[in-house]
Amino acid sequence: MKLNNGHLIPSLGFGTFLTPDGDVCVNSVRHALQCGYTHIDTAAVYRNEKSVGEGIRLSGVKREDIFVTSKVWNTERGYDKTLRAFDKTMSDLGLDYLDLYLIHWPANAKQFGDGAHKLNIDTWKAMERLCREGRVRSIGLSNFMPHHARPLLDAAEIMPAVDQIEFHPGFKQEECVSFCKDRGILVEAWSPLGRGKILDNETLKALASKYGKTVAQVVIRFVMQCGVLPLVKSITPSRIEENLRVFDFLLDKEDMAIIDATEMGRVGSDPDTAAF
């Protein structure tokens, strides 16, 4: 997929949220890269960036063939703190540059009142500097809803390339997706499988049988056909491989509508009420 700055991003990402630091993370990242993933997503708060970097190095895949994303955590918001946080991330990953760096969560009014927007903008200005210096190729947002993003966009000199949000059947956040698409911002889906809760849905099981696929594969394909980039996660080698096998089939229009009607709510935190 092409970002609004012309850079390309692989259309399926391998996530590392809740992947334990150490050998489990090293081996899962290494296996993902060796079996064909080229897009790795991590974050400072996952506390596994050193293991992610080691997995990248042990994979044998060339750095230039891998798209790596990380994120600045909430305690490091602001201009100077963001720059320092980035330095630590790069040291932990052992990389010379990042392909994508995101603000992990917006500062919200619940925590920061009228100062929330300024804090987000100050953080963004630091990220723009990193981008201009060539230390990051693309910069973006995570968990930003339109009302968080608008003031930042008004002040931005570099447009966010990505907004990574919770997105899965039953919780598509259509207002936010439309807002992003209208502005050329690519939407990435975290927890595209609803943290596994969607895998027991009987309707989706029937659709999976029809296509000769797993429920996970059908849902990942659904997200992709919505024009959203899914970030999938597993530490099980067979499932890591399985989640990649989504490029050899298409869901028809009727089945997309069936999946679209799935009832399921939010599984993660609300950006407006998050207090972390």
mmCIF file of C-alpha atoms in Angstrom:
data_model
loop_
_atom_site.group_PDB
_atom_site.id
_atom_site.type_symbol
_atom_site.label_atom_id
_atom_site.label_comp_id
_atom_site.label_asym_id
_atom_site.label_seq_id
_atom_site.Cartn_x
_atom_site.Cartn_y
_atom_site.Cartn_z
ATOM 1 C CA MET A 1 0.000 0.000 0.000
ATOM 2 C CA LYS A 2 1.241 3.522 -0.733
ATOM 3 C CA LEU A 3 1.375 6.108 2.031
ATOM 4 C CA ASN A 4 0.587 9.781 1.437
ATOM 5 C CA ASN A 5 4.315 10.599 1.336
ATOM 6 C CA GLY A 6 4.991 8.064 -1.410
ATOM 7 C CA HIS A 7 6.591 5.386 0.787
ATOM 8 C CA LEU A 8 5.274 1.833 0.498
ATOM 9 C CA ILE A 9 4.037 -0.160 3.487
ATOM 10 C CA PRO A 10 3.403 -3.935 3.404
ATOM 11 C CA SER A 11 -0.356 -4.560 3.494
ATOM 12 C CA LEU A 12 -0.213 -6.993 6.430
ATOM 13 C CA GLY A 13 1.732 -6.381 9.613
ATOM 14 C CA PHE A 14 3.028 -8.636 12.373
ATOM 15 C CA GLY A 15 2.249 -7.207 15.808
ATOM 16 C CA THR A 16 4.113 -7.804 19.056
ATOM 17 C CA PHE A 17 1.682 -6.480 21.688
ATOM 18 C CA LEU A 18 1.787 -8.727 24.793
ATOM 19 C CA THR A 19 4.524 -10.859 23.250
ATOM 20 C CA PRO A 20 6.774 -11.763 26.196
ATOM 21 C CA ASP A 21 10.261 -10.286 26.093
ATOM 22 C CA GLY A 22 13.106 -12.722 25.587
ATOM 23 C CA ASP A 23 13.248 -15.892 23.527
ATOM 24 C CA VAL A 24 9.500 -16.004 22.828
ATOM 25 C CA CYS A 25 9.593 -12.595 21.170
ATOM 26 C CA VAL A 26 12.903 -13.186 19.418
ATOM 27 C CA ASN A 27 11.712 -16.471 17.943
ATOM 28 C CA SER A 28 8.259 -15.230 16.899
ATOM 29 C CA VAL A 29 9.693 -12.189 15.086
ATOM 30 C CA ARG A 30 12.389 -14.296 13.462
ATOM 31 C CA HIS A 31 9.864 -16.904 12.328
ATOM 32 C CA ALA A 32 7.458 -14.262 11.020
ATOM 33 C CA LEU A 33 10.174 -12.702 8.867
ATOM 34 C CA GLN A 34 11.500 -16.034 7.657
ATOM 35 C CA CYS A 35 8.049 -17.210 6.564
ATOM 36 C CA GLY A 36 7.274 -14.065 4.608
ATOM 37 C CA TYR A 37 6.151 -11.126 6.746
ATOM 38 C CA THR A 38 7.997 -7.905 5.962
ATOM 39 C CA HIS A 39 6.221 -5.553 8.380
ATOM 40 C CA ILE A 40 6.914 -5.626 12.144
ATOM 41 C CA ASP A 41 4.970 -3.462 14.609
ATOM 42 C CA THR A 42 6.199 -2.810 18.151
ATOM 43 C CA ALA A 43 6.151 -0.040 20.788
ATOM 44 C CA ALA A 44 8.228 1.172 23.692
ATOM 45 C CA VAL A 45 5.524 0.226 26.192
ATOM 46 C CA TYR A 46 5.531 -3.383 24.993
ATOM 47 C CA ARG A 47 8.940 -3.669 26.678
ATOM 48 C CA ASN A 48 10.203 -6.044 24.029
ATOM 49 C CA GLU A 49 11.988 -3.784 21.563
ATOM 50 C CA LYS A 50 15.393 -5.364 22.293
ATOM 51 C CA SER A 51 13.966 -8.799 21.499
ATOM 52 C CA VAL A 52 12.233 -7.492 18.378
ATOM 53 C CA GLY A 53 15.555 -6.118 17.175
ATOM 54 C CA GLU A 54 17.295 -9.402 17.908
ATOM 55 C CA GLY A 55 14.604 -11.307 16.007
ATOM 56 C CA ILE A 56 15.135 -9.015 13.027
ATOM 57 C CA ARG A 57 18.877 -9.573 13.071
ATOM 58 C CA LEU A 58 18.614 -13.360 13.453
ATOM 59 C CA SER A 59 16.043 -13.656 10.641
ATOM 60 C CA GLY A 60 18.660 -13.147 7.958
ATOM 61 C CA VAL A 61 16.292 -10.790 6.115
ATOM 62 C CA LYS A 62 17.920 -7.564 4.908
ATOM 63 C CA ARG A 63 16.980 -4.479 6.914
ATOM 64 C CA GLU A 64 15.945 -2.626 3.763
ATOM 65 C CA ASP A 65 13.395 -5.360 3.054
ATOM 66 C CA ILE A 66 11.663 -4.912 6.426
ATOM 67 C CA PHE A 67 9.197 -2.204 7.453
ATOM 68 C CA VAL A 68 9.546 -1.493 11.196
ATOM 69 C CA THR A 69 7.117 0.561 13.297
ATOM 70 C CA SER A 70 7.405 1.715 16.893
ATOM 71 C CA LYS A 71 5.530 4.202 19.077
ATOM 72 C CA VAL A 72 6.248 6.851 21.686
ATOM 73 C CA TRP A 73 4.542 6.077 25.000
ATOM 74 C CA ASN A 74 2.237 8.411 26.907
ATOM 75 C CA THR A 75 4.712 9.257 29.683
ATOM 76 C CA GLU A 76 7.127 10.592 27.045
ATOM 77 C CA ARG A 77 4.825 13.073 25.336
ATOM 78 C CA GLY A 78 6.177 16.537 24.592
ATOM 79 C CA TYR A 79 8.967 17.795 22.355
ATOM 80 C CA ASP A 80 12.128 17.014 24.332
ATOM 81 C CA LYS A 81 10.844 13.820 25.942
ATOM 82 C CA THR A 82 9.744 12.434 22.578
ATOM 83 C CA LEU A 83 13.229 12.971 21.137
ATOM 84 C CA ARG A 84 14.799 11.176 24.096
ATOM 85 C CA ALA A 85 12.256 8.356 23.897
ATOM 86 C CA PHE A 86 13.067 7.874 20.234
ATOM 87 C CA ASP A 87 16.770 7.600 20.994
ATOM 88 C CA LYS A 88 16.055 4.853 23.531
ATOM 89 C CA THR A 89 13.806 2.993 21.090
ATOM 90 C CA MET A 90 16.505 3.068 18.439
ATOM 91 C CA SER A 91 19.121 1.871 20.921
ATOM 92 C CA ASP A 92 16.879 -0.964 22.092
ATOM 93 C CA LEU A 93 15.983 -2.043 18.556
ATOM 94 C CA GLY A 94 19.570 -1.686 17.380
ATOM 95 C CA LEU A 95 18.444 0.012 14.163
ATOM 96 C CA ASP A 96 19.688 3.074 12.297
ATOM 97 C CA TYR A 97 16.239 4.283 11.236
ATOM 98 C CA LEU A 98 12.552 3.532 11.635
ATOM 99 C CA ASP A 99 10.082 3.181 8.796
ATOM 100 C CA LEU A 100 7.205 4.509 10.899
ATOM 101 C CA TYR A 101 6.964 6.195 14.302
ATOM 102 C CA LEU A 102 3.585 6.808 15.942
ATOM 103 C CA ILE A 103 2.154 8.756 18.874
ATOM 104 C CA HIS A 104 0.748 5.761 20.752
ATOM 105 C CA TRP A 105 -2.269 7.499 22.343
ATOM 106 C CA PRO A 106 -3.569 11.057 22.173
ATOM 107 C CA ALA A 107 -3.349 13.252 25.228
ATOM 108 C CA ASN A 108 -7.039 13.640 26.142
ATOM 109 C CA ALA A 109 -9.139 16.258 27.894
ATOM 110 C CA LYS A 110 -9.868 13.914 30.797
ATOM 111 C CA GLN A 111 -6.221 13.980 31.838
ATOM 112 C CA PHE A 112 -4.943 17.265 30.443
ATOM 113 C CA GLY A 113 -7.969 19.535 30.004
ATOM 114 C CA ASP A 114 -7.380 22.411 27.613
ATOM 115 C CA GLY A 115 -3.687 21.519 27.413
ATOM 116 C CA ALA A 116 -4.271 18.200 25.649
ATOM 117 C CA HIS A 117 -4.104 19.549 22.108
ATOM 118 C CA LYS A 118 -0.906 21.519 22.776
ATOM 119 C CA LEU A 119 0.746 18.433 24.223
ATOM 120 C CA ASN A 120 -0.158 16.407 21.134
ATOM 121 C CA ILE A 121 1.162 19.153 18.865
ATOM 122 C CA ASP A 122 4.433 19.455 20.800
ATOM 123 C CA THR A 123 4.914 15.701 20.470
ATOM 124 C CA TRP A 124 4.165 15.920 16.753
ATOM 125 C CA LYS A 125 6.691 18.701 16.233
ATOM 126 C CA ALA A 126 9.399 16.424 17.636
ATOM 127 C CA MET A 127 8.336 13.666 15.270
ATOM 128 C CA GLU A 128 8.441 16.064 12.341
ATOM 129 C CA ARG A 129 12.024 16.888 13.295
ATOM 130 C CA LEU A 130 12.928 13.180 13.352
ATOM 131 C CA CYS A 131 11.344 12.784 9.925
ATOM 132 C CA ARG A 132 13.222 15.763 8.466
ATOM 133 C CA GLU A 133 16.483 14.402 9.856
ATOM 134 C CA GLY A 134 15.865 11.099 8.064
ATOM 135 C CA ARG A 135 15.796 9.063 11.255
ATOM 136 C CA VAL A 136 12.166 8.137 10.530
ATOM 137 C CA ARG A 137 10.754 7.723 7.048
ATOM 138 C CA SER A 138 7.099 8.215 7.988
ATOM 139 C CA ILE A 139 5.282 9.486 11.077
ATOM 140 C CA GLY A 140 1.739 8.959 12.227
ATOM 141 C CA LEU A 141 -0.827 8.564 14.955
ATOM 142 C CA SER A 142 -2.405 5.779 16.955
ATOM 143 C CA ASN A 143 -5.808 5.828 18.648
ATOM 144 C CA PHE A 144 -6.494 9.394 17.495
ATOM 145 C CA MET A 145 -10.154 10.111 16.827
ATOM 146 C CA PRO A 146 -11.107 13.051 14.559
ATOM 147 C CA HIS A 147 -11.495 15.492 17.459
ATOM 148 C CA HIS A 148 -7.985 14.630 18.652
ATOM 149 C CA ALA A 149 -6.490 14.820 15.181
ATOM 150 C CA ARG A 150 -7.980 18.062 13.838
ATOM 151 C CA PRO A 151 -5.950 20.513 15.972
ATOM 152 C CA LEU A 152 -2.784 18.532 15.265
ATOM 153 C CA LEU A 153 -3.460 18.523 11.532
ATOM 154 C CA ASP A 154 -4.042 22.280 11.587
ATOM 155 C CA ALA A 155 -0.596 22.785 13.123
ATOM 156 C CA ALA A 156 1.231 20.058 11.204
ATOM 157 C CA GLU A 157 3.830 20.736 8.551
ATOM 158 C CA ILE A 158 4.043 17.008 7.752
ATOM 159 C CA MET A 159 0.765 15.149 7.367
ATOM 160 C CA PRO A 160 0.382 11.947 9.413
ATOM 161 C CA ALA A 161 0.802 8.939 7.151
ATOM 162 C CA VAL A 162 -1.092 6.498 9.389
ATOM 163 C CA ASP A 163 -3.659 6.290 12.176
ATOM 164 C CA GLN A 164 -3.582 2.930 13.950
ATOM 165 C CA ILE A 165 -6.909 2.244 15.703
ATOM 166 C CA GLU A 166 -8.989 -0.602 17.065
ATOM 167 C CA PHE A 167 -10.825 -2.032 14.062
ATOM 168 C CA HIS A 168 -12.573 -5.378 13.630
ATOM 169 C CA PRO A 169 -15.988 -6.754 12.634
ATOM 170 C CA GLY A 170 -18.566 -5.227 14.949
ATOM 171 C CA PHE A 171 -16.353 -2.232 15.715
ATOM 172 C CA LYS A 172 -15.286 -0.472 12.536
ATOM 173 C CA GLN A 173 -15.121 3.128 13.820
ATOM 174 C CA GLU A 174 -16.516 4.340 10.503
ATOM 175 C CA GLU A 175 -16.407 8.054 11.338
ATOM 176 C CA CYS A 176 -12.708 7.870 12.117
ATOM 177 C CA VAL A 177 -11.953 5.714 9.076
ATOM 178 C CA SER A 178 -13.796 8.135 6.772
ATOM 179 C CA PHE A 179 -12.010 11.099 8.363
ATOM 180 C CA CYS A 180 -8.645 9.474 7.691
ATOM 181 C CA LYS A 181 -9.406 8.291 4.183
ATOM 182 C CA ASP A 182 -10.658 11.762 3.197
ATOM 183 C CA ARG A 183 -7.250 13.112 4.188
ATOM 184 C CA GLY A 184 -5.129 10.369 2.667
ATOM 185 C CA ILE A 185 -4.224 8.886 6.047
ATOM 186 C CA LEU A 186 -3.943 5.094 5.998
ATOM 187 C CA VAL A 187 -5.863 3.295 8.740
ATOM 188 C CA GLU A 188 -4.165 0.361 10.455
ATOM 189 C CA ALA A 189 -6.190 -2.111 12.525
ATOM 190 C CA TRP A 190 -4.954 -3.289 15.896
ATOM 191 C CA SER A 191 -6.750 -6.315 17.299
ATOM 192 C CA PRO A 192 -8.384 -7.118 13.930
ATOM 193 C CA LEU A 193 -9.563 -10.389 15.510
ATOM 194 C CA GLY A 194 -11.093 -8.620 18.512
ATOM 195 C CA ARG A 195 -8.424 -10.133 20.774
ATOM 196 C CA GLY A 196 -9.623 -13.548 19.705
ATOM 197 C CA LYS A 197 -13.209 -13.060 20.822
ATOM 198 C CA ILE A 198 -14.509 -13.183 17.269
ATOM 199 C CA LEU A 199 -13.066 -16.612 16.500
ATOM 200 C CA ASP A 200 -16.007 -18.459 18.095
ATOM 201 C CA ASN A 201 -18.662 -16.675 16.019
ATOM 202 C CA GLU A 202 -20.806 -19.384 14.389
ATOM 203 C CA THR A 203 -21.695 -17.297 11.332
ATOM 204 C CA LEU A 204 -18.040 -16.625 10.648
ATOM 205 C CA LYS A 205 -17.237 -20.296 11.162
ATOM 206 C CA ALA A 206 -19.716 -21.141 8.403
ATOM 207 C CA LEU A 207 -18.169 -18.563 6.079
ATOM 208 C CA ALA A 208 -14.707 -19.895 6.824
ATOM 209 C CA SER A 209 -15.858 -23.384 5.870
ATOM 210 C CA LYS A 210 -17.270 -22.036 2.601
ATOM 211 C CA TYR A 211 -13.910 -20.553 1.622
ATOM 212 C CA GLY A 212 -11.820 -23.401 2.993
ATOM 213 C CA LYS A 213 -10.146 -20.969 5.375
ATOM 214 C CA THR A 214 -9.992 -20.327 9.108
ATOM 215 C CA VAL A 215 -12.131 -17.691 10.806
ATOM 216 C CA ALA A 216 -8.979 -15.661 11.428
ATOM 217 C CA GLN A 217 -8.067 -15.724 7.750
ATOM 218 C CA VAL A 218 -11.577 -14.645 6.725
ATOM 219 C CA VAL A 219 -11.568 -11.747 9.200
ATOM 220 C CA ILE A 220 -8.087 -10.602 8.165
ATOM 221 C CA ARG A 221 -9.228 -10.679 4.542
ATOM 222 C CA PHE A 222 -12.356 -8.690 5.493
ATOM 223 C CA VAL A 223 -10.248 -5.976 7.109
ATOM 224 C CA MET A 224 -7.994 -5.784 4.051
ATOM 225 C CA GLN A 225 -10.985 -5.498 1.710
ATOM 226 C CA CYS A 226 -12.214 -2.583 3.840
ATOM 227 C CA GLY A 227 -9.052 -0.773 2.767
ATOM 228 C CA VAL A 228 -7.557 -1.087 6.259
ATOM 229 C CA LEU A 229 -4.169 -2.623 7.084
ATOM 230 C CA PRO A 230 -4.448 -5.424 9.678
ATOM 231 C CA LEU A 231 -1.783 -6.069 12.306
ATOM 232 C CA VAL A 232 -1.935 -9.713 13.330
ATOM 233 C CA LYS A 233 -0.200 -11.276 16.300
ATOM 234 C CA SER A 234 0.687 -14.781 17.406
ATOM 235 C CA ILE A 235 3.573 -16.580 19.070
ATOM 236 C CA THR A 236 2.558 -19.967 17.647
ATOM 237 C CA PRO A 237 4.534 -20.812 14.473
ATOM 238 C CA SER A 238 1.616 -22.524 12.727
ATOM 239 C CA ARG A 239 -0.708 -19.582 13.383
ATOM 240 C CA ILE A 240 1.947 -17.070 12.347
ATOM 241 C CA GLU A 241 2.096 -18.887 9.003
ATOM 242 C CA GLU A 242 -1.680 -19.301 8.783
ATOM 243 C CA ASN A 243 -2.379 -15.596 9.267
ATOM 244 C CA LEU A 244 -0.170 -14.807 6.279
ATOM 245 C CA ARG A 245 -2.171 -17.013 3.901
ATOM 246 C CA VAL A 246 -4.795 -14.399 3.043
ATOM 247 C CA PHE A 247 -3.671 -13.321 -0.420
ATOM 248 C CA ASP A 248 -5.114 -16.238 -2.405
ATOM 249 C CA PHE A 249 -8.837 -15.546 -2.048
ATOM 250 C CA LEU A 250 -11.423 -12.758 -2.104
ATOM 251 C CA LEU A 251 -14.633 -12.417 -0.104
ATOM 252 C CA ASP A 252 -17.648 -11.731 -2.266
ATOM 253 C CA LYS A 253 -19.896 -8.724 -1.702
ATOM 254 C CA GLU A 254 -22.638 -10.691 0.057
ATOM 255 C CA ASP A 255 -20.227 -12.268 2.515
ATOM 256 C CA MET A 256 -18.588 -8.906 3.218
ATOM 257 C CA ALA A 257 -22.067 -7.663 4.189
ATOM 258 C CA ILE A 258 -22.613 -10.660 6.480
ATOM 259 C CA ILE A 259 -19.330 -10.005 8.279
ATOM 260 C CA ASP A 260 -20.136 -6.303 8.403
ATOM 261 C CA ALA A 261 -23.305 -7.115 10.356
ATOM 262 C CA THR A 262 -21.382 -8.949 13.094
ATOM 263 C CA GLU A 263 -22.266 -7.645 16.542
ATOM 264 C CA MET A 264 -19.298 -6.920 18.762
ATOM 265 C CA GLY A 265 -18.124 -3.889 20.670
ATOM 266 C CA ARG A 266 -14.870 -2.327 21.734
ATOM 267 C CA VAL A 267 -12.270 -4.671 23.246
ATOM 268 C CA GLY A 268 -9.656 -2.059 24.110
ATOM 269 C CA SER A 269 -9.534 1.310 25.846
ATOM 270 C CA ASP A 270 -11.471 4.403 24.786
ATOM 271 C CA PRO A 271 -9.054 7.207 23.799
ATOM 272 C CA ASP A 272 -11.294 9.761 25.523
ATOM 273 C CA THR A 273 -11.432 7.992 28.882
ATOM 274 C CA ALA A 274 -8.004 6.336 28.975
ATOM 275 C CA ALA A 275 -6.189 7.437 32.122
ATOM 276 C CA PHE A 276 -2.794 5.840 31.451
#
